[in-house]
Structures are given as C-alpha cells and as structure tokens.
Amino acid sequence: MSRNRAVSDVIGFVIVFSLVAATVGIVSVSGISILQDARDAEQVNNAERAFDVLADNMTDIHQEGAPSRSTEIKLDNARLEVRSPIRINVTGVDPGGENPNVSYSATPIMYEGRSDTAIVYEGGAVFRDSPQGGVVSQEPPFRFTDGEVIIPIIQTKQMGNATSVSGGTVRVRAERAVREPLPEFVQRQADYDALIVNVTSPRYRLWRRYLEDDADATCKITRPETVQCRIDDPKRLSVTRTLINFEFET
C-alpha cells in the first residue's frame, strides 16, 4: 500500500511541476511580448512629442523669422530618414481666366522604430502613420477662417549627405534660406472663385482628411498618391514660401 502511495505522490508531483513550469513559460513569453509592445509604443509616443517640438521650431523659422533652430530626437533602436519629396501645388481660379499657379516640393523627415508606426514631418504637419491608418498629430500652419485663406508653403530641403541615422541622440538642425510672398498671387488682387490645392504624398489620405475637416474643402483622388481639394470663394488669400534647409547631426 505504501509503495502505491509513493508512486501516486511522484506522479502527482510530476503533474503539478509540469503545470507550474508550463504556466511560468506561458506567462514569461506573453509577459515579455507585452513589455516589448509597451516599450515600442512609448518610444513612438516620445518620438511624436519630439516631432511636435520639431514642427514648433520650424514654425519659429518660417513664421517668427528665427534664423535657425535645432531639435534633439532620441532614437534608441529606431532610425531617422530623409524620404522622397512630396509636392504641393496651389492654383487660384480667377473668373478672368488668368489662374496663378505655384508648385513646390518638400522633403519629409521620418522616424521609424520597431513597430509599424512611423512619425513624419512634411509640409509643416506631423503625421502618425501606420498600415492600419493614421492621424494628423499636428496640423500644418494653414489658416481657413471667415473666408481668409493663408497657405504658407514650407519647403524643407536636406543639406549634407546623411539620409539615414540610427541609435543614440540625433540633432536636426534647420536654418532659413528663403522667406518670401509668392508674386503669382501678390501682384494680383483678383477675387478668386476658388482655390485648388493638390498634394502628392504617400500620406495623401491624411492631407485629404485635414483639408476636408479644416478648410471645408471638396476633395478627390486624381492619380496615385495625389489628392486635389477645392476651396470655394476665398475672400482673402495669401500664399507664401519658406525654404528651410536641414541636416542630421550625430
């Protein structure tokens, strides 16, 4: 009888030990995954806050006339990249048929980490972008109020050779090169029937959402990665351009 009880005790111990070991293994694996996800999410949030500071510094340059600004961004396991330029085109619809038109490019700055979420600065705006969708984290410095339309085109351009940096802390140094009103619009005081804004960017859907919501624009997709938005009956119109050169410093 004692021998049978001893065997039963051994079997019971093995079963309990196996259950405990399996539970510890499952909790360890899932716990590590949860901690990694939380860490990655916090890194993206920190990058988003840094890009908000970057956008504010760019605003100081194009709006307040500051000659230069620097923004520090902590990368850890992430990288900062220069991406292919986007394009912004603005056309005034004049009843007389003389429609002024300007078109400029802007080089985006993108943060990419371990997750599939990227933070992007382009055209004065900050976007939080992912394959599942995205949000406008900070709106561009456009203004649409009481019929007044103000569009400052922020034309960022890379200087230097570093197109991608990773690890540690990186400083984005930006300096003003040109700030000017656009003569195509300044020299003409016509009453416009409408203003047409075309944006060609991988984040065209986010630009569309912003312009439809903020400018009450009517938008449509005209070709791949291009959204065209019409703003009817602008009472007052101002379009300016600021060229800002930037580079990565490690």
PDB file of C-alpha atoms in Angstrom:
ATOM      1  CA  MET A   1       0.000   0.000   0.000  1.00  0.00           C
ATOM      2  CA  SER A   2       2.818   2.421   0.898  1.00  0.00           C
ATOM      3  CA  ARG A   3       4.551   1.659  -2.395  1.00  0.00           C
ATOM      4  CA  ASN A   4       1.400   2.564  -4.377  1.00  0.00           C
ATOM      5  CA  ARG A   5       1.021   5.764  -2.386  1.00  0.00           C
ATOM      6  CA  ALA A   6       4.641   6.710  -3.090  1.00  0.00           C
ATOM      7  CA  VAL A   7       4.107   6.162  -6.821  1.00  0.00           C
ATOM      8  CA  SER A   8       0.956   8.288  -6.691  1.00  0.00           C
ATOM      9  CA  ASP A   9       2.847  11.047  -4.893  1.00  0.00           C
ATOM     10  CA  VAL A  10       5.568  11.005  -7.540  1.00  0.00           C
ATOM     11  CA  ILE A  11       3.017  11.150 -10.379  1.00  0.00           C
ATOM     12  CA  GLY A  12       1.182  13.951  -8.621  1.00  0.00           C
ATOM     13  CA  PHE A  13       4.413  15.893  -8.140  1.00  0.00           C
ATOM     14  CA  VAL A  14       5.325  15.460 -11.813  1.00  0.00           C
ATOM     15  CA  ILE A  15       1.897  16.672 -12.930  1.00  0.00           C
ATOM     16  CA  VAL A  16       1.943  19.695 -10.616  1.00  0.00           C
ATOM     17  CA  PHE A  17       5.528  20.555 -11.584  1.00  0.00           C
ATOM     18  CA  SER A  18       4.653  20.306 -15.291  1.00  0.00           C
ATOM     19  CA  LEU A  19       1.653  22.595 -14.835  1.00  0.00           C
ATOM     20  CA  VAL A  20       3.716  25.123 -12.914  1.00  0.00           C
ATOM     21  CA  ALA A  21       6.537  25.018 -15.488  1.00  0.00           C
ATOM     22  CA  ALA A  22       4.083  25.407 -18.380  1.00  0.00           C
ATOM     23  CA  THR A  23       2.327  28.310 -16.640  1.00  0.00           C
ATOM     24  CA  VAL A  24       5.611  30.069 -15.924  1.00  0.00           C
ATOM     25  CA  GLY A  25       6.695  29.586 -19.549  1.00  0.00           C
ATOM     26  CA  ILE A  26       3.446  30.952 -20.957  1.00  0.00           C
ATOM     27  CA  VAL A  27       3.459  33.937 -18.600  1.00  0.00           C
ATOM     28  CA  SER A  28       7.118  34.635 -19.360  1.00  0.00           C
ATOM     29  CA  VAL A  29       6.642  34.586 -23.135  1.00  0.00           C
ATOM     30  CA  SER A  30       3.436  36.614 -23.123  1.00  0.00           C
ATOM     31  CA  GLY A  31       4.783  38.957 -20.451  1.00  0.00           C
ATOM     32  CA  ILE A  32       7.934  39.703 -22.439  1.00  0.00           C
ATOM     33  CA  SER A  33       5.857  40.329 -25.547  1.00  0.00           C
ATOM     34  CA  ILE A  34       3.580  42.707 -23.639  1.00  0.00           C
ATOM     35  CA  LEU A  35       6.569  44.545 -22.192  1.00  0.00           C
ATOM     36  CA  GLN A  36       8.151  44.858 -25.642  1.00  0.00           C
ATOM     37  CA  ASP A  37       4.914  46.195 -27.124  1.00  0.00           C
ATOM     38  CA  ALA A  38       4.595  48.700 -24.291  1.00  0.00           C
ATOM     39  CA  ARG A  39       8.206  49.785 -24.750  1.00  0.00           C
ATOM     40  CA  ASP A  40       7.769  50.210 -28.519  1.00  0.00           C
ATOM     41  CA  ALA A  41       4.556  52.205 -28.021  1.00  0.00           C
ATOM     42  CA  GLU A  42       6.255  54.509 -25.529  1.00  0.00           C
ATOM     43  CA  GLN A  43       9.178  55.066 -27.907  1.00  0.00           C
ATOM     44  CA  VAL A  44       6.746  56.079 -30.659  1.00  0.00           C
ATOM     45  CA  ASN A  45       4.956  58.433 -28.247  1.00  0.00           C
ATOM     46  CA  ASN A  46       8.278  60.015 -27.290  1.00  0.00           C
ATOM     47  CA  ALA A  47       9.166  60.402 -30.981  1.00  0.00           C
ATOM     48  CA  GLU A  48       5.804  62.037 -31.644  1.00  0.00           C
ATOM     49  CA  ARG A  49       6.438  64.568 -28.875  1.00  0.00           C
ATOM     50  CA  ALA A  50       9.898  65.258 -30.304  1.00  0.00           C
ATOM     51  CA  PHE A  51       8.398  65.824 -33.767  1.00  0.00           C
ATOM     52  CA  ASP A  52       5.892  68.258 -32.260  1.00  0.00           C
ATOM     53  CA  VAL A  53       8.888  70.212 -30.959  1.00  0.00           C
ATOM     54  CA  LEU A  54      10.486  69.928 -34.420  1.00  0.00           C
ATOM     55  CA  ALA A  55       7.333  71.373 -36.008  1.00  0.00           C
ATOM     56  CA  ASP A  56       7.263  74.218 -33.464  1.00  0.00           C
ATOM     57  CA  ASN A  57      10.903  75.002 -34.222  1.00  0.00           C
ATOM     58  CA  MET A  58      10.159  75.046 -37.942  1.00  0.00           C
ATOM     59  CA  THR A  59       7.284  77.445 -37.184  1.00  0.00           C
ATOM     60  CA  ASP A  60       9.712  79.743 -35.381  1.00  0.00           C
ATOM     61  CA  ILE A  61      11.766  79.856 -38.569  1.00  0.00           C
ATOM     62  CA  HIS A  62       9.027  80.415 -41.155  1.00  0.00           C
ATOM     63  CA  GLN A  63       6.630  82.465 -39.021  1.00  0.00           C
ATOM     64  CA  GLU A  64       8.710  84.286 -36.431  1.00  0.00           C
ATOM     65  CA  GLY A  65      11.777  84.839 -38.599  1.00  0.00           C
ATOM     66  CA  ALA A  66      14.231  82.856 -36.481  1.00  0.00           C
ATOM     67  CA  PRO A  67      17.446  82.231 -38.477  1.00  0.00           C
ATOM     68  CA  SER A  68      17.873  78.631 -37.249  1.00  0.00           C
ATOM     69  CA  ARG A  69      16.698  76.036 -34.745  1.00  0.00           C
ATOM     70  CA  SER A  70      17.900  72.610 -33.542  1.00  0.00           C
ATOM     71  CA  THR A  71      15.793  69.703 -32.301  1.00  0.00           C
ATOM     72  CA  GLU A  72      17.123  66.666 -30.458  1.00  0.00           C
ATOM     73  CA  ILE A  73      15.477  63.306 -31.127  1.00  0.00           C
ATOM     74  CA  LYS A  74      16.352  60.156 -29.155  1.00  0.00           C
ATOM     75  CA  LEU A  75      16.422  57.114 -31.437  1.00  0.00           C
ATOM     76  CA  ASP A  76      17.449  54.062 -29.333  1.00  0.00           C
ATOM     77  CA  ASN A  77      16.555  51.168 -31.688  1.00  0.00           C
ATOM     78  CA  ALA A  78      14.896  53.455 -34.234  1.00  0.00           C
ATOM     79  CA  ARG A  79      16.158  55.443 -37.202  1.00  0.00           C
ATOM     80  CA  LEU A  80      15.591  58.862 -38.721  1.00  0.00           C
ATOM     81  CA  GLU A  81      15.360  59.056 -42.507  1.00  0.00           C
ATOM     82  CA  VAL A  82      15.017  61.516 -45.342  1.00  0.00           C
ATOM     83  CA  ARG A  83      12.237  60.415 -47.692  1.00  0.00           C
ATOM     84  CA  SER A  84      11.360  61.276 -51.289  1.00  0.00           C
ATOM     85  CA  PRO A  85       9.953  64.816 -51.648  1.00  0.00           C
ATOM     86  CA  ILE A  86       6.240  65.432 -51.608  1.00  0.00           C
ATOM     87  CA  ARG A  87       4.724  68.087 -53.875  1.00  0.00           C
ATOM     88  CA  ILE A  88       2.262  70.874 -53.085  1.00  0.00           C
ATOM     89  CA  ASN A  89       0.558  72.791 -55.874  1.00  0.00           C
ATOM     90  CA  VAL A  90      -1.716  75.812 -55.372  1.00  0.00           C
ATOM     91  CA  THR A  91      -3.865  77.298 -58.141  1.00  0.00           C
ATOM     92  CA  GLY A  92      -6.212  80.268 -57.938  1.00  0.00           C
ATOM     93  CA  VAL A  93      -9.373  80.026 -60.052  1.00  0.00           C
ATOM     94  CA  ASP A  94      -9.867  83.527 -61.494  1.00  0.00           C
ATOM     95  CA  PRO A  95     -13.114  84.435 -63.289  1.00  0.00           C
ATOM     96  CA  GLY A  96     -10.970  86.275 -65.847  1.00  0.00           C
ATOM     97  CA  GLY A  97      -9.161  83.086 -66.731  1.00  0.00           C
ATOM     98  CA  GLU A  98      -5.699  84.159 -65.525  1.00  0.00           C
ATOM     99  CA  ASN A  99      -5.185  81.437 -62.972  1.00  0.00           C
ATOM    100  CA  PRO A 100      -1.957  81.875 -60.939  1.00  0.00           C
ATOM    101  CA  ASN A 101      -0.221  78.624 -60.136  1.00  0.00           C
ATOM    102  CA  VAL A 102       2.709  77.689 -57.900  1.00  0.00           C
ATOM    103  CA  SER A 103       4.228  74.293 -57.181  1.00  0.00           C
ATOM    104  CA  TYR A 104       6.941  73.354 -54.705  1.00  0.00           C
ATOM    105  CA  SER A 105       8.447  70.216 -53.220  1.00  0.00           C
ATOM    106  CA  ALA A 106       9.158  69.443 -49.564  1.00  0.00           C
ATOM    107  CA  THR A 107      11.442  66.739 -48.183  1.00  0.00           C
ATOM    108  CA  PRO A 108       9.827  64.685 -45.374  1.00  0.00           C
ATOM    109  CA  ILE A 109      11.646  63.635 -42.208  1.00  0.00           C
ATOM    110  CA  MET A 110      10.522  60.201 -40.961  1.00  0.00           C
ATOM    111  CA  TYR A 111      11.015  58.338 -37.683  1.00  0.00           C
ATOM    112  CA  GLU A 112      10.741  54.536 -37.871  1.00  0.00           C
ATOM    113  CA  GLY A 113      11.143  52.196 -34.898  1.00  0.00           C
ATOM    114  CA  ARG A 114      10.498  48.557 -34.110  1.00  0.00           C
ATOM    115  CA  SER A 115       6.726  48.908 -34.554  1.00  0.00           C
ATOM    116  CA  ASP A 116       4.921  49.520 -37.851  1.00  0.00           C
ATOM    117  CA  THR A 117       4.042  53.093 -36.832  1.00  0.00           C
ATOM    118  CA  ALA A 118       6.041  55.978 -38.325  1.00  0.00           C
ATOM    119  CA  ILE A 119       6.144  59.642 -37.356  1.00  0.00           C
ATOM    120  CA  VAL A 120       6.553  62.025 -40.288  1.00  0.00           C
ATOM    121  CA  TYR A 121       7.147  65.765 -40.613  1.00  0.00           C
ATOM    122  CA  GLU A 122       6.243  67.182 -44.018  1.00  0.00           C
ATOM    123  CA  GLY A 123       4.884  70.460 -45.295  1.00  0.00           C
ATOM    124  CA  GLY A 124       4.619  71.862 -41.774  1.00  0.00           C
ATOM    125  CA  ALA A 125       2.468  68.979 -40.499  1.00  0.00           C
ATOM    126  CA  VAL A 126       3.238  65.997 -38.253  1.00  0.00           C
ATOM    127  CA  PHE A 127       1.604  62.681 -39.112  1.00  0.00           C
ATOM    128  CA  ARG A 128       1.426  59.466 -37.117  1.00  0.00           C
ATOM    129  CA  ASP A 129       1.218  56.913 -39.910  1.00  0.00           C
ATOM    130  CA  SER A 130       0.727  53.135 -39.927  1.00  0.00           C
ATOM    131  CA  PRO A 131      -0.614  50.470 -42.322  1.00  0.00           C
ATOM    132  CA  GLN A 132      -3.868  50.428 -40.320  1.00  0.00           C
ATOM    133  CA  GLY A 133      -4.382  54.153 -40.818  1.00  0.00           C
ATOM    134  CA  GLY A 134      -3.025  57.340 -39.350  1.00  0.00           C
ATOM    135  CA  VAL A 135      -3.767  60.643 -37.656  1.00  0.00           C
ATOM    136  CA  VAL A 136      -2.752  64.256 -38.095  1.00  0.00           C
ATOM    137  CA  SER A 137      -0.735  64.765 -34.930  1.00  0.00           C
ATOM    138  CA  GLN A 138      -0.035  68.436 -35.643  1.00  0.00           C
ATOM    139  CA  GLU A 139      -1.784  70.363 -38.376  1.00  0.00           C
ATOM    140  CA  PRO A 140       0.136  72.372 -40.974  1.00  0.00           C
ATOM    141  CA  PRO A 141       0.192  76.138 -40.378  1.00  0.00           C
ATOM    142  CA  PHE A 142      -2.553  76.809 -42.906  1.00  0.00           C
ATOM    143  CA  ARG A 143      -5.417  79.096 -41.894  1.00  0.00           C
ATOM    144  CA  PHE A 144      -9.020  78.948 -43.061  1.00  0.00           C
ATOM    145  CA  THR A 145     -11.246  81.328 -41.095  1.00  0.00           C
ATOM    146  CA  ASP A 146     -14.030  83.731 -42.117  1.00  0.00           C
ATOM    147  CA  GLY A 147     -13.181  83.409 -45.788  1.00  0.00           C
ATOM    148  CA  GLU A 148      -9.494  84.138 -45.185  1.00  0.00           C
ATOM    149  CA  VAL A 149      -7.123  81.574 -46.690  1.00  0.00           C
ATOM    150  CA  ILE A 150      -3.460  81.676 -45.658  1.00  0.00           C
ATOM    151  CA  ILE A 151      -1.171  78.976 -47.044  1.00  0.00           C
ATOM    152  CA  PRO A 152       2.487  79.125 -46.041  1.00  0.00           C
ATOM    153  CA  ILE A 153       4.344  76.556 -48.120  1.00  0.00           C
ATOM    154  CA  ILE A 154       7.205  75.167 -46.023  1.00  0.00           C
ATOM    155  CA  GLN A 155       9.754  73.837 -48.471  1.00  0.00           C
ATOM    156  CA  THR A 156      12.158  71.668 -46.453  1.00  0.00           C
ATOM    157  CA  LYS A 157      15.349  70.616 -48.215  1.00  0.00           C
ATOM    158  CA  GLN A 158      18.179  68.413 -46.990  1.00  0.00           C
ATOM    159  CA  MET A 159      21.730  69.679 -46.797  1.00  0.00           C
ATOM    160  CA  GLY A 160      24.596  67.323 -46.055  1.00  0.00           C
ATOM    161  CA  ASN A 161      24.990  63.679 -47.003  1.00  0.00           C
ATOM    162  CA  ALA A 162      23.366  61.727 -44.150  1.00  0.00           C
ATOM    163  CA  THR A 163      19.999  60.449 -45.372  1.00  0.00           C
ATOM    164  CA  SER A 164      19.523  57.914 -42.564  1.00  0.00           C
ATOM    165  CA  VAL A 165      20.811  57.822 -38.980  1.00  0.00           C
ATOM    166  CA  SER A 166      20.092  55.398 -36.141  1.00  0.00           C
ATOM    167  CA  GLY A 167      20.863  54.894 -32.478  1.00  0.00           C
ATOM    168  CA  GLY A 168      21.686  57.429 -29.808  1.00  0.00           C
ATOM    169  CA  THR A 169      20.528  61.033 -29.944  1.00  0.00           C
ATOM    170  CA  VAL A 170      20.353  62.929 -33.234  1.00  0.00           C
ATOM    171  CA  ARG A 171      20.069  66.665 -33.663  1.00  0.00           C
ATOM    172  CA  VAL A 172      18.032  68.028 -36.569  1.00  0.00           C
ATOM    173  CA  ARG A 173      19.493  71.429 -37.367  1.00  0.00           C
ATOM    174  CA  ALA A 174      17.362  73.664 -39.583  1.00  0.00           C
ATOM    175  CA  GLU A 175      18.090  77.108 -40.981  1.00  0.00           C
ATOM    176  CA  ARG A 176      16.124  79.547 -43.076  1.00  0.00           C
ATOM    177  CA  ALA A 177      17.287  80.061 -46.640  1.00  0.00           C
ATOM    178  CA  VAL A 178      14.400  81.982 -48.262  1.00  0.00           C
ATOM    179  CA  ARG A 179      11.177  83.516 -46.976  1.00  0.00           C
ATOM    180  CA  GLU A 180       9.016  85.329 -49.497  1.00  0.00           C
ATOM    181  CA  PRO A 181       5.460  86.013 -50.620  1.00  0.00           C
ATOM    182  CA  LEU A 182       4.704  84.468 -53.981  1.00  0.00           C
ATOM    183  CA  PRO A 183       4.418  87.132 -56.695  1.00  0.00           C
ATOM    184  CA  GLU A 184       1.998  84.989 -58.699  1.00  0.00           C
ATOM    185  CA  PHE A 185      -0.571  85.821 -56.017  1.00  0.00           C
ATOM    186  CA  VAL A 186       0.723  89.080 -54.505  1.00  0.00           C
ATOM    187  CA  GLN A 187       0.770  91.061 -57.751  1.00  0.00           C
ATOM    188  CA  ARG A 188      -2.861  90.216 -58.481  1.00  0.00           C
ATOM    189  CA  GLN A 189      -5.731  91.266 -56.240  1.00  0.00           C
ATOM    190  CA  ALA A 190      -8.424  89.384 -58.175  1.00  0.00           C
ATOM    191  CA  ASP A 191     -11.430  87.883 -56.465  1.00  0.00           C
ATOM    192  CA  TYR A 192     -10.998  84.151 -56.858  1.00  0.00           C
ATOM    193  CA  ASP A 193     -13.868  81.792 -57.439  1.00  0.00           C
ATOM    194  CA  ALA A 194     -11.917  79.043 -55.731  1.00  0.00           C
ATOM    195  CA  LEU A 195      -8.518  77.807 -54.656  1.00  0.00           C
ATOM    196  CA  ILE A 196      -7.267  74.402 -55.822  1.00  0.00           C
ATOM    197  CA  VAL A 197      -4.718  72.630 -53.619  1.00  0.00           C
ATOM    198  CA  ASN A 198      -3.014  69.473 -54.903  1.00  0.00           C
ATOM    199  CA  VAL A 199      -0.862  67.400 -52.552  1.00  0.00           C
ATOM    200  CA  THR A 200       1.168  64.439 -53.814  1.00  0.00           C
ATOM    201  CA  SER A 201       2.352  62.374 -50.857  1.00  0.00           C
ATOM    202  CA  PRO A 202       2.204  58.801 -49.503  1.00  0.00           C
ATOM    203  CA  ARG A 203       0.071  60.391 -46.767  1.00  0.00           C
ATOM    204  CA  TYR A 204      -2.421  61.900 -49.203  1.00  0.00           C
ATOM    205  CA  ARG A 205      -5.352  60.394 -47.297  1.00  0.00           C
ATOM    206  CA  LEU A 206      -4.329  62.277 -44.150  1.00  0.00           C
ATOM    207  CA  TRP A 207      -3.945  65.508 -46.135  1.00  0.00           C
ATOM    208  CA  ARG A 208      -7.405  64.922 -47.564  1.00  0.00           C
ATOM    209  CA  ARG A 209      -8.887  64.390 -44.111  1.00  0.00           C
ATOM    210  CA  TYR A 210      -7.260  67.569 -42.812  1.00  0.00           C
ATOM    211  CA  LEU A 211      -8.342  69.779 -45.732  1.00  0.00           C
ATOM    212  CA  GLU A 212     -11.895  68.459 -45.731  1.00  0.00           C
ATOM    213  CA  ASP A 213     -12.255  68.984 -41.990  1.00  0.00           C
ATOM    214  CA  ASP A 214     -10.372  72.259 -41.522  1.00  0.00           C
ATOM    215  CA  ALA A 215     -10.960  74.072 -44.817  1.00  0.00           C
ATOM    216  CA  ASP A 216     -14.373  72.571 -45.627  1.00  0.00           C
ATOM    217  CA  ALA A 217     -12.810  71.623 -48.952  1.00  0.00           C
ATOM    218  CA  THR A 218     -14.204  69.273 -51.577  1.00  0.00           C
ATOM    219  CA  CYS A 219     -11.533  66.680 -52.311  1.00  0.00           C
ATOM    220  CA  LYS A 220     -10.966  63.844 -54.738  1.00  0.00           C
ATOM    221  CA  ILE A 221      -8.155  61.482 -55.687  1.00  0.00           C
ATOM    222  CA  THR A 222      -6.856  62.444 -59.128  1.00  0.00           C
ATOM    223  CA  ARG A 223      -3.966  59.982 -59.506  1.00  0.00           C
ATOM    224  CA  PRO A 224      -1.960  57.620 -57.286  1.00  0.00           C
ATOM    225  CA  GLU A 225      -0.952  59.345 -54.019  1.00  0.00           C
ATOM    226  CA  THR A 226      -2.406  62.692 -55.151  1.00  0.00           C
ATOM    227  CA  VAL A 227      -5.389  64.448 -53.606  1.00  0.00           C
ATOM    228  CA  GLN A 228      -6.978  67.530 -55.154  1.00  0.00           C
ATOM    229  CA  CYS A 229      -9.006  69.816 -52.897  1.00  0.00           C
ATOM    230  CA  ARG A 230     -11.171  72.768 -53.921  1.00  0.00           C
ATOM    231  CA  ILE A 231     -11.832  75.637 -51.502  1.00  0.00           C
ATOM    232  CA  ASP A 232     -14.689  77.770 -52.807  1.00  0.00           C
ATOM    233  CA  ASP A 233     -14.981  81.564 -52.671  1.00  0.00           C
ATOM    234  CA  PRO A 234     -11.910  82.638 -50.663  1.00  0.00           C
ATOM    235  CA  LYS A 235     -12.460  86.268 -49.600  1.00  0.00           C
ATOM    236  CA  ARG A 236      -8.811  86.964 -48.805  1.00  0.00           C
ATOM    237  CA  LEU A 237      -5.867  84.927 -49.986  1.00  0.00           C
ATOM    238  CA  SER A 238      -2.191  84.801 -49.060  1.00  0.00           C
ATOM    239  CA  VAL A 239       0.327  82.229 -50.282  1.00  0.00           C
ATOM    240  CA  THR A 240       3.952  82.383 -49.104  1.00  0.00           C
ATOM    241  CA  ARG A 241       7.009  80.166 -49.402  1.00  0.00           C
ATOM    242  CA  THR A 242       9.734  79.498 -46.865  1.00  0.00           C
ATOM    243  CA  LEU A 243      12.731  77.399 -47.886  1.00  0.00           C
ATOM    244  CA  ILE A 244      14.277  75.682 -44.835  1.00  0.00           C
ATOM    245  CA  ASN A 245      17.477  73.675 -45.151  1.00  0.00           C
ATOM    246  CA  PHE A 246      18.057  70.931 -42.596  1.00  0.00           C
ATOM    247  CA  GLU A 247      20.658  68.303 -41.748  1.00  0.00           C
ATOM    248  CA  PHE A 248      21.201  65.481 -39.240  1.00  0.00           C
ATOM    249  CA  GLU A 249      23.965  65.923 -36.676  1.00  0.00           C
ATOM    250  CA  THR A 250      25.123  62.968 -34.559  1.00  0.00           C
TER     251      THR A 250
END
